[in-house]
PDB file of C-alpha atoms in Angstrom:
ATOM      1  CA  UNK A   1      86.224 110.162 104.570  1.00 95.00           C
ATOM      2  CA  UNK A   2      89.570 110.449 106.341  1.00 96.00           C
ATOM      3  CA  UNK A   3      92.324 110.646 103.748  1.00 98.00           C
ATOM      4  CA  UNK A   4      96.064 111.296 103.639  1.00 98.00           C
ATOM      5  CA  UNK A   5      97.377 112.284 100.216  1.00 98.00           C
ATOM      6  CA  UNK A   6     101.121 112.322  99.699  1.00 98.00           C
ATOM      7  CA  UNK A   7     103.250 114.177  97.167  1.00 98.00           C
ATOM      8  CA  UNK A   8     104.563 112.441  94.067  1.00 98.00           C
ATOM      9  CA  UNK A   9     107.649 110.350  93.444  1.00 98.00           C
ATOM     10  CA  UNK A  10     111.034 112.067  93.578  1.00 98.00           C
ATOM     11  CA  UNK A  11     114.369 111.321  91.916  1.00 98.00           C
ATOM     12  CA  UNK A  12     117.311 113.094  93.522  1.00 98.00           C
ATOM     13  CA  UNK A  13     121.111 113.022  93.542  1.00 98.00           C
ATOM     14  CA  UNK A  14     123.204 112.305  96.647  1.00 98.00           C
ATOM     15  CA  UNK A  15     123.758 115.454  98.669  1.00 97.00           C
ATOM     16  CA  UNK A  16     120.570 117.165  97.478  1.00 98.00           C
ATOM     17  CA  UNK A  17     117.821 118.283  99.831  1.00 98.00           C
ATOM     18  CA  UNK A  18     114.201 117.153  99.690  1.00 98.00           C
ATOM     19  CA  UNK A  19     110.877 117.738 101.400  1.00 98.00           C
ATOM     20  CA  UNK A  20     107.892 115.454 100.824  1.00 98.00           C
ATOM     21  CA  UNK A  21     104.384 116.236 101.981  1.00 98.00           C
ATOM     22  CA  UNK A  22     101.258 114.590 103.352  1.00 98.00           C
ATOM     23  CA  UNK A  23      97.947 116.476 103.192  1.00 98.00           C
ATOM     24  CA  UNK A  24      95.156 115.358 105.509  1.00 98.00           C
ATOM     25  CA  UNK A  25      91.436 115.731 104.951  1.00 97.00           C
ATOM     26  CA  UNK A  26      88.193 114.486 106.442  1.00 97.00           C
ATOM     27  CA  UNK A  27      89.062 115.218 110.085  1.00 97.00           C
ATOM     28  CA  UNK A  28      90.400 117.954 112.360  1.00 97.00           C
ATOM     29  CA  UNK A  29      94.126 117.883 111.557  1.00 97.00           C
ATOM     30  CA  UNK A  30      95.362 119.033 114.965  1.00 97.00           C
ATOM     31  CA  UNK A  31      93.511 116.257 116.798  1.00 97.00           C
ATOM     32  CA  UNK A  32      95.785 113.347 115.887  1.00 97.00           C
ATOM     33  CA  UNK A  33      99.508 112.744 115.568  1.00 97.00           C
ATOM     34  CA  UNK A  34     101.005 112.097 112.116  1.00 98.00           C
ATOM     35  CA  UNK A  35     103.684 109.392 111.866  1.00 98.00           C
ATOM     36  CA  UNK A  36     106.181 108.722 109.065  1.00 98.00           C
ATOM     37  CA  UNK A  37     107.252 105.179 108.126  1.00 98.00           C
ATOM     38  CA  UNK A  38     110.033 104.006 105.803  1.00 98.00           C
ATOM     39  CA  UNK A  39     109.977 100.879 103.657  1.00 98.00           C
ATOM     40  CA  UNK A  40     113.187 100.168 101.801  1.00 98.00           C
ATOM     41  CA  UNK A  41     112.912  98.116  98.574  1.00 97.00           C
ATOM     42  CA  UNK A  42     111.789  94.581  99.399  1.00 95.00           C
ATOM     43  CA  UNK A  43     112.055  95.220 103.149  1.00 96.00           C
ATOM     44  CA  UNK A  44     109.800  95.766 106.149  1.00 96.00           C
ATOM     45  CA  UNK A  45     108.303  98.814 107.803  1.00 97.00           C
ATOM     46  CA  UNK A  46     110.388 101.127 109.994  1.00 97.00           C
ATOM     47  CA  UNK A  47     108.975 103.784 112.345  1.00 97.00           C
ATOM     48  CA  UNK A  48     110.747 107.088 111.660  1.00 97.00           C
ATOM     49  CA  UNK A  49     108.980 109.473 114.014  1.00 97.00           C
ATOM     50  CA  UNK A  50     105.829 111.477 114.592  1.00 97.00           C
ATOM     51  CA  UNK A  51     104.534 115.012 115.054  1.00 98.00           C
ATOM     52  CA  UNK A  52     101.719 116.536 117.047  1.00 97.00           C
ATOM     53  CA  UNK A  53     100.255 119.016 114.538  1.00 97.00           C
ATOM     54  CA  UNK A  54      98.724 121.129 117.308  1.00 96.00           C
ATOM     55  CA  UNK A  55     102.112 122.310 118.603  1.00 96.00           C
ATOM     56  CA  UNK A  56     104.652 120.663 116.239  1.00 96.00           C
ATOM     57  CA  UNK A  57     106.140 118.570 119.060  1.00 97.00           C
ATOM     58  CA  UNK A  58     108.099 115.686 117.541  1.00 97.00           C
ATOM     59  CA  UNK A  59     109.480 112.278 118.517  1.00 94.00           C
ATOM     60  CA  UNK A  60     112.073 110.414 116.458  1.00 96.00           C
ATOM     61  CA  UNK A  61     113.352 106.866 116.395  1.00 95.00           C
ATOM     62  CA  UNK A  62     116.984 106.818 117.548  1.00 93.00           C
ATOM     63  CA  UNK A  63     117.785 105.290 114.150  1.00 94.00           C
ATOM     64  CA  UNK A  64     116.536 108.377 112.321  1.00 96.00           C
ATOM     65  CA  UNK A  65     117.203 111.175 114.820  1.00 96.00           C
ATOM     66  CA  UNK A  66     119.374 113.814 113.176  1.00 95.00           C
ATOM     67  CA  UNK A  67     118.934 112.370 109.681  1.00 96.00           C
ATOM     68  CA  UNK A  68     115.434 113.650 108.903  1.00 98.00           C
ATOM     69  CA  UNK A  69     113.162 116.433 110.086  1.00 98.00           C
ATOM     70  CA  UNK A  70     109.414 116.169 110.554  1.00 98.00           C
ATOM     71  CA  UNK A  71     107.305 119.316 110.479  1.00 98.00           C
ATOM     72  CA  UNK A  72     103.706 120.396 109.957  1.00 98.00           C
ATOM     73  CA  UNK A  73     101.669 123.378 108.817  1.00 97.00           C
ATOM     74  CA  UNK A  74      98.314 123.210 110.545  1.00 96.00           C
ATOM     75  CA  UNK A  75      96.920 126.067 108.439  1.00 97.00           C
ATOM     76  CA  UNK A  76      96.932 123.760 105.408  1.00 97.00           C
ATOM     77  CA  UNK A  77      96.591 120.400 107.241  1.00 98.00           C
ATOM     78  CA  UNK A  78      99.913 119.176 105.882  1.00 98.00           C
ATOM     79  CA  UNK A  79     102.816 117.290 107.418  1.00 98.00           C
ATOM     80  CA  UNK A  80     106.317 117.099 105.956  1.00 98.00           C
ATOM     81  CA  UNK A  81     109.374 114.874 106.012  1.00 98.00           C
ATOM     82  CA  UNK A  82     112.609 116.444 104.901  1.00 98.00           C
ATOM     83  CA  UNK A  83     116.282 115.716 104.325  1.00 98.00           C
ATOM     84  CA  UNK A  84     119.090 118.281 104.074  1.00 97.00           C
ATOM     85  CA  UNK A  85     121.545 115.941 102.364  1.00 97.00           C
ATOM     86  CA  UNK A  86     120.235 112.756 100.775  1.00 98.00           C
ATOM     87  CA  UNK A  87     122.183 109.515 100.571  1.00 97.00           C
ATOM     88  CA  UNK A  88     121.690 106.548  98.267  1.00 97.00           C
ATOM     89  CA  UNK A  89     120.559 104.584 101.326  1.00 97.00           C
ATOM     90  CA  UNK A  90     117.560 106.934 101.675  1.00 98.00           C
ATOM     91  CA  UNK A  91     116.044 105.286  98.597  1.00 98.00           C
ATOM     92  CA  UNK A  92     112.723 103.914  99.829  1.00 98.00           C
ATOM     93  CA  UNK A  93     108.970 104.281  99.924  1.00 98.00           C
ATOM     94  CA  UNK A  94     107.860 106.682 102.632  1.00 98.00           C
ATOM     95  CA  UNK A  95     104.392 106.555 104.147  1.00 98.00           C
ATOM     96  CA  UNK A  96     102.598 109.041 106.341  1.00 98.00           C
ATOM     97  CA  UNK A  97      99.876 107.705 108.591  1.00 98.00           C
ATOM     98  CA  UNK A  98      97.478 109.134 111.139  1.00 98.00           C
ATOM     99  CA  UNK A  99      98.105 107.960 114.698  1.00 96.00           C
ATOM    100  CA  UNK A 100      94.897 108.049 116.748  1.00 92.00           C
ATOM    101  CA  UNK A 101      96.614 106.607 119.822  1.00 92.00           C
ATOM    102  CA  UNK A 102      98.864 103.558 119.776  1.00 94.00           C
ATOM    103  CA  UNK A 103      98.036 102.361 116.299  1.00 97.00           C
ATOM    104  CA  UNK A 104      98.304 103.723 112.761  1.00 98.00           C
ATOM    105  CA  UNK A 105      95.280 104.379 110.542  1.00 97.00           C
ATOM    106  CA  UNK A 106      94.703 105.361 107.791  1.00 97.00           C
ATOM    107  CA  UNK A 107      97.867 105.355 105.689  1.00 98.00           C
ATOM    108  CA  UNK A 108      98.801 107.649 102.824  1.00 98.00           C
ATOM    109  CA  UNK A 109      99.473 106.104  99.429  1.00 98.00           C
ATOM    110  CA  UNK A 110     103.241 106.440  99.827  1.00 98.00           C
ATOM    111  CA  UNK A 111     105.955 108.571  98.202  1.00 98.00           C
ATOM    112  CA  UNK A 112     108.798 106.803  96.412  1.00 98.00           C
ATOM    113  CA  UNK A 113     112.138 108.543  96.893  1.00 98.00           C
ATOM    114  CA  UNK A 114     114.997 107.450  94.641  1.00 98.00           C
ATOM    115  CA  UNK A 115     118.499 108.771  95.308  1.00 98.00           C
ATOM    116  CA  UNK A 116     120.988 108.005  92.574  1.00 97.00           C
ATOM    117  CA  UNK A 117     123.939 109.679  90.933  1.00 95.00           C
TER     118      UNK A 117
ATOM    119  CA  UNK B   1     115.239  99.578 119.577  1.00 69.00           C
ATOM    120  CA  UNK B   2     115.264  96.292 117.666  1.00 81.00           C
ATOM    121  CA  UNK B   3     112.530  95.161 115.321  1.00 89.00           C
ATOM    122  CA  UNK B   4     110.039  92.683 116.696  1.00 96.00           C
ATOM    123  CA  UNK B   5     110.588  89.099 115.540  1.00 97.00           C
ATOM    124  CA  UNK B   6     108.137  87.561 113.081  1.00 98.00           C
ATOM    125  CA  UNK B   7     108.503  84.372 111.028  1.00 98.00           C
ATOM    126  CA  UNK B   8     109.401  85.274 107.422  1.00 97.00           C
ATOM    127  CA  UNK B   9     106.629  83.121 106.036  1.00 97.00           C
ATOM    128  CA  UNK B  10     103.430  81.295 106.909  1.00 98.00           C
ATOM    129  CA  UNK B  11     100.977  79.328 104.828  1.00 97.00           C
ATOM    130  CA  UNK B  12      97.684  77.522 104.901  1.00 96.00           C
ATOM    131  CA  UNK B  13      95.035  76.090 102.626  1.00 97.00           C
ATOM    132  CA  UNK B  14      91.703  77.797 102.019  1.00 97.00           C
ATOM    133  CA  UNK B  15      89.395  77.314 104.971  1.00 97.00           C
ATOM    134  CA  UNK B  16      92.208  76.524 107.401  1.00 97.00           C
ATOM    135  CA  UNK B  17      93.459  78.700 110.256  1.00 97.00           C
ATOM    136  CA  UNK B  18      96.945  80.179 110.412  1.00 98.00           C
ATOM    137  CA  UNK B  19      98.649  82.019 113.267  1.00 98.00           C
ATOM    138  CA  UNK B  20     101.473  84.521 112.890  1.00 98.00           C
ATOM    139  CA  UNK B  21     103.623  85.302 115.919  1.00 98.00           C
ATOM    140  CA  UNK B  22     105.310  88.552 116.927  1.00 98.00           C
ATOM    141  CA  UNK B  23     107.936  88.240 119.641  1.00 98.00           C
ATOM    142  CA  UNK B  24     109.420  91.114 121.578  1.00 97.00           C
ATOM    143  CA  UNK B  25     110.543  91.741 125.132  1.00 96.00           C
ATOM    144  CA  UNK B  26     109.102  92.894 128.424  1.00 94.00           C
ATOM    145  CA  UNK B  27     109.999  96.434 127.323  1.00 94.00           C
ATOM    146  CA  UNK B  28     107.676  96.389 124.343  1.00 95.00           C
ATOM    147  CA  UNK B  29     105.152  93.631 123.546  1.00 96.00           C
ATOM    148  CA  UNK B  30     105.141  92.282 127.092  1.00 96.00           C
ATOM    149  CA  UNK B  31     105.023  95.665 128.758  1.00 95.00           C
ATOM    150  CA  UNK B  32     102.067  97.269 127.012  1.00 96.00           C
ATOM    151  CA  UNK B  33      98.753  96.238 125.464  1.00 97.00           C
ATOM    152  CA  UNK B  34      99.574  98.371 122.448  1.00 97.00           C
ATOM    153  CA  UNK B  35     100.221  95.760 119.776  1.00 98.00           C
ATOM    154  CA  UNK B  36      98.677  96.344 116.354  1.00 98.00           C
ATOM    155  CA  UNK B  37      98.713  94.374 113.102  1.00 98.00           C
ATOM    156  CA  UNK B  38      98.814  95.549 109.479  1.00 98.00           C
ATOM    157  CA  UNK B  39      98.117  93.852 106.154  1.00 98.00           C
ATOM    158  CA  UNK B  40     100.058  94.966 103.095  1.00 98.00           C
ATOM    159  CA  UNK B  41      99.248  93.815  99.589  1.00 98.00           C
ATOM    160  CA  UNK B  42     101.911  94.141  96.867  1.00 96.00           C
ATOM    161  CA  UNK B  43     102.382  97.734  95.770  1.00 96.00           C
ATOM    162  CA  UNK B  44      99.848  99.010  98.286  1.00 97.00           C
ATOM    163  CA  UNK B  45      99.932 100.898 101.561  1.00 98.00           C
ATOM    164  CA  UNK B  46      99.505  98.918 104.789  1.00 98.00           C
ATOM    165  CA  UNK B  47      96.036  98.561 106.304  1.00 98.00           C
ATOM    166  CA  UNK B  48      95.174  98.333 110.014  1.00 98.00           C
ATOM    167  CA  UNK B  49      93.723  94.922 110.923  1.00 98.00           C
ATOM    168  CA  UNK B  50      94.011  94.718 114.736  1.00 98.00           C
ATOM    169  CA  UNK B  51      94.795  97.328 117.400  1.00 98.00           C
ATOM    170  CA  UNK B  52      95.405  97.183 121.155  1.00 98.00           C
ATOM    171  CA  UNK B  53      96.202  93.455 120.924  1.00 97.00           C
ATOM    172  CA  UNK B  54      92.747  92.168 120.030  1.00 98.00           C
ATOM    173  CA  UNK B  55      90.441  94.958 118.873  1.00 98.00           C
ATOM    174  CA  UNK B  56      89.176  94.873 115.303  1.00 98.00           C
ATOM    175  CA  UNK B  57      88.444  98.086 113.383  1.00 97.00           C
ATOM    176  CA  UNK B  58      85.146  98.475 111.612  1.00 96.00           C
ATOM    177  CA  UNK B  59      85.205  96.709 108.258  1.00 96.00           C
ATOM    178  CA  UNK B  60      87.823  94.093 109.130  1.00 97.00           C
ATOM    179  CA  UNK B  61      86.349  90.562 108.875  1.00 96.00           C
ATOM    180  CA  UNK B  62      85.939  88.727 112.171  1.00 96.00           C
ATOM    181  CA  UNK B  63      88.115  85.953 110.697  1.00 97.00           C
ATOM    182  CA  UNK B  64      91.010  88.098 111.917  1.00 98.00           C
ATOM    183  CA  UNK B  65      91.776  87.979 115.632  1.00 98.00           C
ATOM    184  CA  UNK B  66      94.629  88.975 117.890  1.00 98.00           C
ATOM    185  CA  UNK B  67      95.978  87.844 121.238  1.00 98.00           C
ATOM    186  CA  UNK B  68      99.013  88.146 123.478  1.00 98.00           C
ATOM    187  CA  UNK B  69     100.822  85.950 125.966  1.00 97.00           C
ATOM    188  CA  UNK B  70     103.861  87.304 127.749  1.00 97.00           C
ATOM    189  CA  UNK B  71     106.262  88.826 125.241  1.00 97.00           C
ATOM    190  CA  UNK B  72     104.590  87.254 122.193  1.00 98.00           C
ATOM    191  CA  UNK B  73     101.577  88.576 120.315  1.00 98.00           C
ATOM    192  CA  UNK B  74      99.713  86.580 117.691  1.00 98.00           C
ATOM    193  CA  UNK B  75      97.479  87.220 114.716  1.00 98.00           C
ATOM    194  CA  UNK B  76      95.151  84.381 113.739  1.00 98.00           C
ATOM    195  CA  UNK B  77      93.360  84.223 110.424  1.00 98.00           C
ATOM    196  CA  UNK B  78      90.525  81.705 110.478  1.00 97.00           C
ATOM    197  CA  UNK B  79      88.728  80.353 107.433  1.00 96.00           C
ATOM    198  CA  UNK B  80      91.621  81.384 105.202  1.00 97.00           C
ATOM    199  CA  UNK B  81      90.644  82.938 101.883  1.00 97.00           C
ATOM    200  CA  UNK B  82      92.675  83.634  98.750  1.00 97.00           C
ATOM    201  CA  UNK B  83      92.374  87.386  99.379  1.00 97.00           C
ATOM    202  CA  UNK B  84      94.195  87.011 102.712  1.00 97.00           C
ATOM    203  CA  UNK B  85      97.471  86.345 100.887  1.00 98.00           C
ATOM    204  CA  UNK B  86      99.621  89.372 101.791  1.00 98.00           C
ATOM    205  CA  UNK B  87     102.428  90.572 104.033  1.00 98.00           C
ATOM    206  CA  UNK B  88     101.550  91.099 107.689  1.00 98.00           C
ATOM    207  CA  UNK B  89     103.372  93.350 110.144  1.00 98.00           C
ATOM    208  CA  UNK B  90     103.003  93.736 113.877  1.00 98.00           C
ATOM    209  CA  UNK B  91     103.815  96.903 115.777  1.00 98.00           C
ATOM    210  CA  UNK B  92     104.273  97.721 119.454  1.00 97.00           C
ATOM    211  CA  UNK B  93     104.817 100.731 121.665  1.00 96.00           C
ATOM    212  CA  UNK B  94     108.306 100.562 123.196  1.00 95.00           C
ATOM    213  CA  UNK B  95     108.108 103.440 125.658  1.00 91.00           C
ATOM    214  CA  UNK B  96     109.575 106.943 125.512  1.00 90.00           C
ATOM    215  CA  UNK B  97     107.101 107.863 122.762  1.00 91.00           C
ATOM    216  CA  UNK B  98     108.633 105.384 120.326  1.00 94.00           C
ATOM    217  CA  UNK B  99     107.143 102.534 118.307  1.00 96.00           C
ATOM    218  CA  UNK B 100     108.652  99.584 116.449  1.00 96.00           C
ATOM    219  CA  UNK B 101     107.458  97.217 113.722  1.00 97.00           C
ATOM    220  CA  UNK B 102     108.112  93.536 113.211  1.00 97.00           C
ATOM    221  CA  UNK B 103     110.102  92.279 110.257  1.00 97.00           C
ATOM    222  CA  UNK B 104     106.970  91.106 108.465  1.00 97.00           C
ATOM    223  CA  UNK B 105     105.473  87.739 107.530  1.00 98.00           C
ATOM    224  CA  UNK B 106     104.480  86.705 104.022  1.00 98.00           C
ATOM    225  CA  UNK B 107     101.248  84.718 104.223  1.00 98.00           C
ATOM    226  CA  UNK B 108     100.674  82.319 101.339  1.00 97.00           C
ATOM    227  CA  UNK B 109      97.325  80.678 100.665  1.00 97.00           C
ATOM    228  CA  UNK B 110      98.101  77.301  99.147  1.00 94.00           C
TER     229      UNK B 110
END
């Protein structure tokens, strides 16, 4: 069974750094892109960017470029989303999802990030 | 890139059909056959329902169908059931290795 398992909920202060993870299983990790999606409280889905785990090539939405960094470690089939300096507006649920081609499936369970002073 | 436009809400009675629209431009929905649809239940992760405009993944009931005309894609749910009540999101490729989602539609089964 293809599965993406994300790290647990985080509570951080503004200005702190954070890295959340997404571990894949049930398929060859380097075969498919991994995408990250944001969902702010009560809002819709937003495409953040994606990574090709085979060579760590990344694409970012212009809205998120420079604000987050996507990376991957193919030796442990894990993708990451990280921030160097969190803001209150980064409070959201973050999903990782496998991208076979031009669609997204399956999705991880989500990681809730709360940024509050 | 801007989010695709979806109606905030849609509704129908059990057994009826309901169609949810997803409007973009010739640079996204109209330019590629790469529209997909996702169902999200409260507190849960989204689930793929339709990909490449009209293809249905294994396990998705055939009551769900997708289509596209010009810059507007549509998701139709036929024979509406209580379990279909959820939020639905469309997504499209927008070129330059970027994707965008719609604002989402809350489907209510009356």
